[in-house]
mmCIF file of C-alpha atoms in Angstrom:
data_model
loop_
_atom_site.group_PDB
_atom_site.id
_atom_site.type_symbol
_atom_site.label_atom_id
_atom_site.label_comp_id
_atom_site.label_asym_id
_atom_site.label_seq_id
_atom_site.Cartn_x
_atom_site.Cartn_y
_atom_site.Cartn_z
ATOM 1 C CA MET N 216 0.000 0.000 0.000
ATOM 2 C CA PRO N 217 1.471 3.386 -0.930
ATOM 3 C CA GLU N 218 3.056 5.146 2.042
ATOM 4 C CA ALA N 219 1.410 8.392 0.984
ATOM 5 C CA ILE N 220 -1.996 6.953 1.854
ATOM 6 C CA VAL N 221 -0.791 5.193 5.016
ATOM 7 C CA HIS N 222 0.522 8.504 6.307
ATOM 8 C CA GLN N 223 -2.742 10.284 5.506
ATOM 9 C CA ILE N 224 -4.396 8.371 8.336
ATOM 10 C CA ARG N 225 -4.643 10.633 11.361
ATOM 11 C CA PRO N 226 -5.013 9.582 15.017
ATOM 12 C CA GLY N 227 -8.641 8.880 15.816
ATOM 13 C CA GLU N 228 -9.749 8.177 12.257
ATOM 14 C CA LYS N 229 -11.552 5.052 11.088
ATOM 15 C CA VAL N 230 -10.397 2.928 8.175
ATOM 16 C CA LEU N 231 -12.633 0.309 6.546
ATOM 17 C CA VAL N 232 -10.914 -2.381 4.478
ATOM 18 C CA LEU N 233 -13.272 -4.530 2.405
ATOM 19 C CA GLY N 234 -12.461 -7.578 0.330
ATOM 20 C CA MET N 235 -12.914 -11.299 -0.106
ATOM 21 C CA ASN N 236 -10.378 -13.796 1.227
ATOM 22 C CA GLY N 237 -7.155 -13.612 -0.726
ATOM 23 C CA SER N 238 -7.837 -10.137 -2.127
ATOM 24 C CA GLY N 239 -5.106 -8.431 -0.088
ATOM 25 C CA LYS N 240 -7.123 -6.745 2.659
ATOM 26 C CA SER N 241 -4.944 -8.190 5.436
ATOM 27 C CA VAL N 242 -1.818 -6.899 3.694
ATOM 28 C CA ILE N 243 -3.261 -3.379 3.685
ATOM 29 C CA ALA N 244 -4.126 -3.612 7.382
ATOM 30 C CA GLN N 245 -0.634 -4.933 8.108
ATOM 31 C CA SER N 246 0.949 -2.006 6.250
ATOM 32 C CA ILE N 247 -0.951 0.467 8.403
ATOM 33 C CA ALA N 248 -0.081 -1.347 11.637
ATOM 34 C CA ALA N 249 3.597 -1.737 10.775
ATOM 35 C CA ALA N 250 3.862 1.997 10.063
ATOM 36 C CA TRP N 251 2.309 2.967 13.404
ATOM 37 C CA ALA N 252 5.385 4.306 15.185
ATOM 38 C CA VAL N 253 3.985 5.871 18.366
ATOM 39 C CA GLY N 254 1.472 4.475 20.832
ATOM 40 C CA PRO N 255 0.006 1.041 21.516
ATOM 41 C CA VAL N 256 -1.029 -1.285 18.717
ATOM 42 C CA LEU N 257 -3.611 -4.035 19.154
ATOM 43 C CA ILE N 258 -4.305 -6.407 16.285
ATOM 44 C CA VAL N 259 -7.255 -8.747 16.745
ATOM 45 C CA ASP N 260 -6.811 -11.811 14.550
ATOM 46 C CA THR N 261 -10.153 -13.547 15.047
ATOM 47 C CA LYS N 262 -9.214 -16.426 12.749
ATOM 48 C CA GLY N 263 -6.067 -17.024 14.748
ATOM 49 C CA ASP N 264 -3.828 -17.975 11.845
ATOM 50 C CA ASP N 265 -3.508 -14.963 9.544
ATOM 51 C CA PRO N 266 0.212 -14.428 8.836
ATOM 52 C CA ALA N 267 -0.542 -10.886 7.664
ATOM 53 C CA ALA N 268 -1.728 -10.025 11.183
ATOM 54 C CA LEU N 269 1.836 -10.104 12.481
ATOM 55 C CA ILE N 270 4.027 -6.996 12.630
ATOM 56 C CA PRO N 271 7.599 -6.453 13.858
ATOM 57 C CA ASN N 272 8.176 -6.455 17.622
ATOM 58 C CA CYS N 273 4.711 -7.720 18.489
ATOM 59 C CA THR N 274 3.683 -10.117 21.237
ATOM 60 C CA VAL N 275 1.145 -12.813 20.334
ATOM 61 C CA LEU N 276 -1.377 -13.549 23.080
ATOM 62 C CA TYR N 277 -4.310 -15.966 23.186
ATOM 63 C CA HIS N 278 -6.346 -14.781 26.164
ATOM 64 C CA ALA N 279 -8.045 -11.430 26.688
ATOM 65 C CA ASP N 280 -6.946 -11.297 30.333
ATOM 66 C CA ASP N 281 -3.312 -11.431 29.188
ATOM 67 C CA VAL N 282 -3.936 -8.729 26.597
ATOM 68 C CA VAL N 283 -5.333 -6.424 29.275
ATOM 69 C CA LYS N 284 -2.231 -6.999 31.416
ATOM 70 C CA ARG N 285 0.164 -6.282 28.550
ATOM 71 C CA LEU N 286 -1.457 -3.115 27.261
ATOM 72 C CA PRO N 287 -0.065 -0.675 26.269
ATOM 73 C CA GLY N 288 2.200 -2.531 23.880
ATOM 74 C CA ARG N 289 2.324 -4.016 20.384
ATOM 75 C CA ILE N 290 0.030 -7.014 20.679
ATOM 76 C CA VAL N 291 -1.593 -9.532 18.368
ATOM 77 C CA TYR N 292 -4.605 -11.118 20.065
ATOM 78 C CA ARG N 293 -5.400 -14.537 18.617
ATOM 79 C CA PRO N 294 -8.333 -15.784 20.694
ATOM 80 C CA SER N 295 -8.085 -19.408 21.726
ATOM 81 C CA LEU N 296 -10.922 -21.829 21.039
ATOM 82 C CA ASP N 297 -11.863 -21.573 24.713
ATOM 83 C CA GLU N 298 -12.101 -17.778 24.431
ATOM 84 C CA LYS N 299 -14.452 -18.146 21.504
ATOM 85 C CA ARG N 300 -16.714 -20.827 22.931
ATOM 86 C CA ARG N 301 -16.749 -20.900 26.723
ATOM 87 C CA ARG N 302 -19.237 -18.659 28.479
ATOM 88 C CA ARG N 303 -18.205 -17.352 31.893
ATOM 89 C CA PRO N 304 -20.424 -16.516 34.870
ATOM 90 C CA GLY N 305 -21.715 -12.978 34.465
ATOM 91 C CA ASP N 306 -21.422 -12.865 30.679
ATOM 92 C CA PRO N 307 -24.404 -11.003 29.170
ATOM 93 C CA PRO N 308 -26.589 -13.634 27.480
ATOM 94 C CA ARG N 309 -27.017 -11.559 24.309
ATOM 95 C CA LEU N 310 -23.258 -11.370 23.691
ATOM 96 C CA GLN N 311 -21.212 -14.232 22.301
ATOM 97 C CA PRO N 312 -18.312 -15.464 24.478
ATOM 98 C CA LEU N 313 -15.633 -13.844 22.288
ATOM 99 C CA TRP N 314 -17.491 -10.550 22.353
ATOM 100 C CA CYS N 315 -17.489 -10.675 26.150
ATOM 101 C CA ARG N 316 -13.753 -11.307 26.222
ATOM 102 C CA PHE N 317 -13.107 -8.440 23.826
ATOM 103 C CA GLU N 318 -15.268 -6.133 25.933
ATOM 104 C CA THR N 319 -12.627 -6.299 28.685
ATOM 105 C CA VAL N 320 -9.948 -5.380 26.137
ATOM 106 C CA ALA N 321 -12.015 -2.512 24.724
ATOM 107 C CA THR N 322 -12.608 -1.184 28.235
ATOM 108 C CA LYS N 323 -8.868 -1.270 28.939
ATOM 109 C CA LEU N 324 -8.140 0.606 25.715
ATOM 110 C CA TRP N 325 -10.678 3.253 26.671
ATOM 111 C CA GLU N 326 -9.126 3.634 30.128
ATOM 112 C CA LEU N 327 -5.652 3.955 28.635
ATOM 113 C CA SER N 328 -6.847 6.684 26.290
ATOM 114 C CA MET N 329 -7.753 8.754 29.346
ATOM 115 C CA SER N 330 -4.236 8.614 30.794
ATOM 116 C CA ASP N 331 -1.867 7.901 27.911
ATOM 117 C CA PRO N 332 -1.617 10.769 25.404
ATOM 118 C CA ARG N 333 -0.115 8.545 22.698
ATOM 119 C CA PRO N 334 -2.584 7.602 19.945
ATOM 120 C CA ALA N 335 -3.611 3.935 19.902
ATOM 121 C CA LEU N 336 -4.241 1.767 16.856
ATOM 122 C CA VAL N 337 -6.745 -1.104 16.888
ATOM 123 C CA VAL N 338 -6.929 -3.459 13.894
ATOM 124 C CA VAL N 339 -9.734 -6.030 13.705
ATOM 125 C CA HIS N 340 -9.329 -8.808 11.162
ATOM 126 C CA GLU N 341 -12.837 -9.958 10.220
ATOM 127 C CA LEU N 342 -15.109 -7.552 11.965
ATOM 128 C CA ARG N 343 -18.095 -9.918 11.692
ATOM 129 C CA GLU N 344 -16.576 -12.009 14.498
ATOM 130 C CA LEU N 345 -17.100 -9.128 16.933
ATOM 131 C CA CYS N 346 -20.501 -7.764 15.890
ATOM 132 C CA THR N 347 -23.535 -8.331 13.690
ATOM 133 C CA GLU N 348 -26.015 -6.045 11.970
ATOM 134 C CA GLN N 349 -28.196 -6.108 15.081
ATOM 135 C CA SER N 350 -25.751 -6.303 17.968
ATOM 136 C CA ILE N 351 -22.376 -5.101 19.232
ATOM 137 C CA GLY N 352 -20.777 -5.008 22.673
ATOM 138 C CA PRO N 353 -21.205 -1.653 24.488
ATOM 139 C CA ALA N 354 -17.478 -1.092 25.121
ATOM 140 C CA PHE N 355 -16.628 -1.873 21.497
ATOM 141 C CA ARG N 356 -19.406 0.468 20.369
ATOM 142 C CA GLU N 357 -17.915 3.193 22.564
ATOM 143 C CA LEU N 358 -14.509 2.735 20.922
ATOM 144 C CA ILE N 359 -16.083 3.049 17.489
ATOM 145 C CA THR N 360 -18.396 5.985 18.148
ATOM 146 C CA ALA N 361 -16.314 8.069 20.584
ATOM 147 C CA GLY N 362 -12.755 6.826 20.153
ATOM 148 C CA ARG N 363 -11.839 9.583 17.717
ATOM 149 C CA SER N 364 -11.854 12.235 20.430
ATOM 150 C CA HIS N 365 -9.338 10.104 22.357
ATOM 151 C CA GLY N 366 -7.018 9.419 19.440
ATOM 152 C CA ILE N 367 -8.029 5.764 18.978
ATOM 153 C CA THR N 368 -7.609 4.822 15.333
ATOM 154 C CA LEU N 369 -9.583 1.829 14.088
ATOM 155 C CA VAL N 370 -8.801 -0.343 11.075
ATOM 156 C CA LEU N 371 -11.811 -2.618 10.544
ATOM 157 C CA VAL N 372 -11.443 -5.448 8.038
ATOM 158 C CA THR N 373 -14.316 -7.504 6.625
ATOM 159 C CA GLN N 374 -15.523 -9.348 3.546
ATOM 160 C CA ARG N 375 -19.223 -8.771 4.331
ATOM 161 C CA PRO N 376 -19.686 -5.073 5.179
ATOM 162 C CA GLN N 377 -23.462 -5.382 4.942
ATOM 163 C CA ARG N 378 -23.450 -7.810 7.876
ATOM 164 C CA VAL N 379 -21.698 -5.691 10.501
ATOM 165 C CA ALA N 380 -23.095 -3.082 12.876
ATOM 166 C CA LEU N 381 -24.026 0.258 11.320
ATOM 167 C CA GLU N 382 -21.792 2.054 13.829
ATOM 168 C CA ALA N 383 -18.816 0.068 12.573
ATOM 169 C CA ARG N 384 -19.270 0.689 8.865
ATOM 170 C CA SER N 385 -20.511 4.279 8.847
ATOM 171 C CA GLU N 386 -18.605 7.558 9.028
ATOM 172 C CA ALA N 387 -15.237 6.083 8.069
ATOM 173 C CA GLN N 388 -12.708 8.674 6.930
ATOM 174 C CA HIS N 389 -10.946 6.087 4.759
ATOM 175 C CA VAL N 390 -12.579 3.264 2.789
ATOM 176 C CA ILE N 391 -10.608 0.702 0.804
ATOM 177 C CA ALA N 392 -12.301 -1.971 -1.292
ATOM 178 C CA LEU N 393 -10.634 -4.849 -3.074
ATOM 179 C CA THR N 394 -12.259 -7.806 -4.839
ATOM 180 C CA LEU N 395 -15.856 -8.386 -3.679
ATOM 181 C CA THR N 396 -17.709 -11.116 -5.557
ATOM 182 C CA ASP N 397 -20.809 -10.936 -3.368
ATOM 183 C CA SER N 398 -23.323 -8.512 -4.913
ATOM 184 C CA ALA N 399 -24.691 -7.352 -1.546
ATOM 185 C CA ALA N 400 -21.163 -6.602 -0.358
ATOM 186 C CA ARG N 401 -20.501 -4.580 -3.515
ATOM 187 C CA GLU N 402 -23.720 -2.639 -3.018
ATOM 188 C CA GLU N 403 -22.634 -1.671 0.499
ATOM 189 C CA ALA N 404 -19.119 -0.873 -0.721
ATOM 190 C CA ALA N 405 -20.521 1.373 -3.460
ATOM 191 C CA GLN N 406 -22.450 3.370 -0.872
ATOM 192 C CA LEU N 407 -19.414 3.671 1.402
ATOM 193 C CA LEU N 408 -17.138 4.711 -1.463
ATOM 194 C CA ALA N 409 -19.600 7.148 -3.015
ATOM 195 C CA ASP N 410 -17.977 10.104 -4.775
ATOM 196 C CA PRO N 411 -20.635 12.646 -5.817
ATOM 197 C CA ASP N 412 -18.411 13.833 -8.674
ATOM 198 C CA GLN N 413 -17.955 10.342 -10.140
ATOM 199 C CA PRO N 414 -21.296 8.503 -10.075
ATOM 200 C CA GLY N 415 -20.227 6.335 -12.999
ATOM 201 C CA MET N 416 -17.335 4.847 -11.046
ATOM 202 C CA VAL N 417 -19.589 4.073 -8.106
ATOM 203 C CA GLN N 418 -21.995 2.340 -10.462
ATOM 204 C CA LEU N 419 -19.078 0.294 -11.800
ATOM 205 C CA ILE N 420 -18.255 -0.887 -8.270
ATOM 206 C CA ARG N 421 -21.868 -1.880 -7.784
ATOM 207 C CA GLN N 422 -22.114 -3.851 -11.005
ATOM 208 C CA ARG N 423 -18.747 -5.531 -11.397
ATOM 209 C CA SER N 424 -16.202 -7.085 -9.041
ATOM 210 C CA LEU N 425 -12.543 -6.243 -9.425
ATOM 211 C CA PRO N 426 -10.546 -9.218 -10.693
ATOM 212 C CA LEU N 427 -8.582 -11.055 -8.010
ATOM 213 C CA ASP N 428 -5.359 -9.250 -8.898
ATOM 214 C CA HIS N 429 -5.062 -7.030 -5.800
ATOM 215 C CA ARG N 430 -6.233 -3.798 -7.389
ATOM 216 C CA TRP N 431 -8.142 -1.602 -4.952
ATOM 217 C CA TRP N 432 -10.496 1.332 -4.706
ATOM 218 C CA TYR N 433 -9.786 4.126 -2.227
ATOM 219 C CA ARG N 434 -11.923 6.958 -0.896
ATOM 220 C CA GLY N 435 -10.351 9.334 1.605
ATOM 221 C CA PRO N 436 -11.613 12.192 3.781
ATOM 222 C CA ASP N 437 -11.981 14.373 0.682
ATOM 223 C CA PHE N 438 -14.537 11.875 -0.736
ATOM 224 C CA ARG N 439 -12.581 11.528 -3.973
ATOM 225 C CA LEU N 440 -12.601 8.005 -5.370
ATOM 226 C CA SER N 441 -9.583 6.476 -7.076
ATOM 227 C CA LEU N 442 -8.541 3.081 -8.411
ATOM 228 C CA HIS N 443 -5.037 1.901 -7.551
ATOM 229 C CA ALA N 444 -2.566 -0.509 -9.103
ATOM 230 C CA PRO N 445 -2.219 -4.024 -7.674
ATOM 231 C CA LEU N 446 -0.673 -4.373 -4.226
ATOM 232 C CA ALA N 447 2.832 -5.736 -3.867
ATOM 233 C CA MET N 448 1.963 -8.928 -2.003
ATOM 234 C CA ARG N 449 4.473 -10.153 0.570
#
């Protein structure tokens, strides 16, 4: 991903990265995380095996309690199977076990933002694992809706943007879309990428998927839409 765009991302902004598996979305998220030089970095690898989730000088942890203890730092959280499946006493019944575990992490991040002036970066690989269209944990919602004022930058990665919470997919300053073969996903991407000066390009996104060659659409804070050359895959 071009450094010029990576360095356009300001503390507190939200970045949406959309694309099917293998399209290069994790590589883009990794580029942003690796370039984050100041402040804590938390990468949530919900699949637990994405090599593109790793960045230099990071610590890989498998339990939310350990993540909370190690923050601030450069951490990759790869939830264990137990974290994903086992419900603990006191867990809200409407929240899935992993959501409950991440709520403790989100709360810690929020507390740190009150005392640590350094901007934090949170990257979530496959956002659908932490919310749905209808539901999201309250602490995670707070990070998304109010984190900007505390310098918390979010990079939210998903292949099904239409199936995540509205709070998570709306009002992003940066939207990146790679190959999306699902028509509903392209429809949502077209709305998120909308450039009022280029309606024809938005219609093209809606109607036709990019080939799986790692080309990508980008819309920044100026709402100008552009198509970029294929990523250099690592």
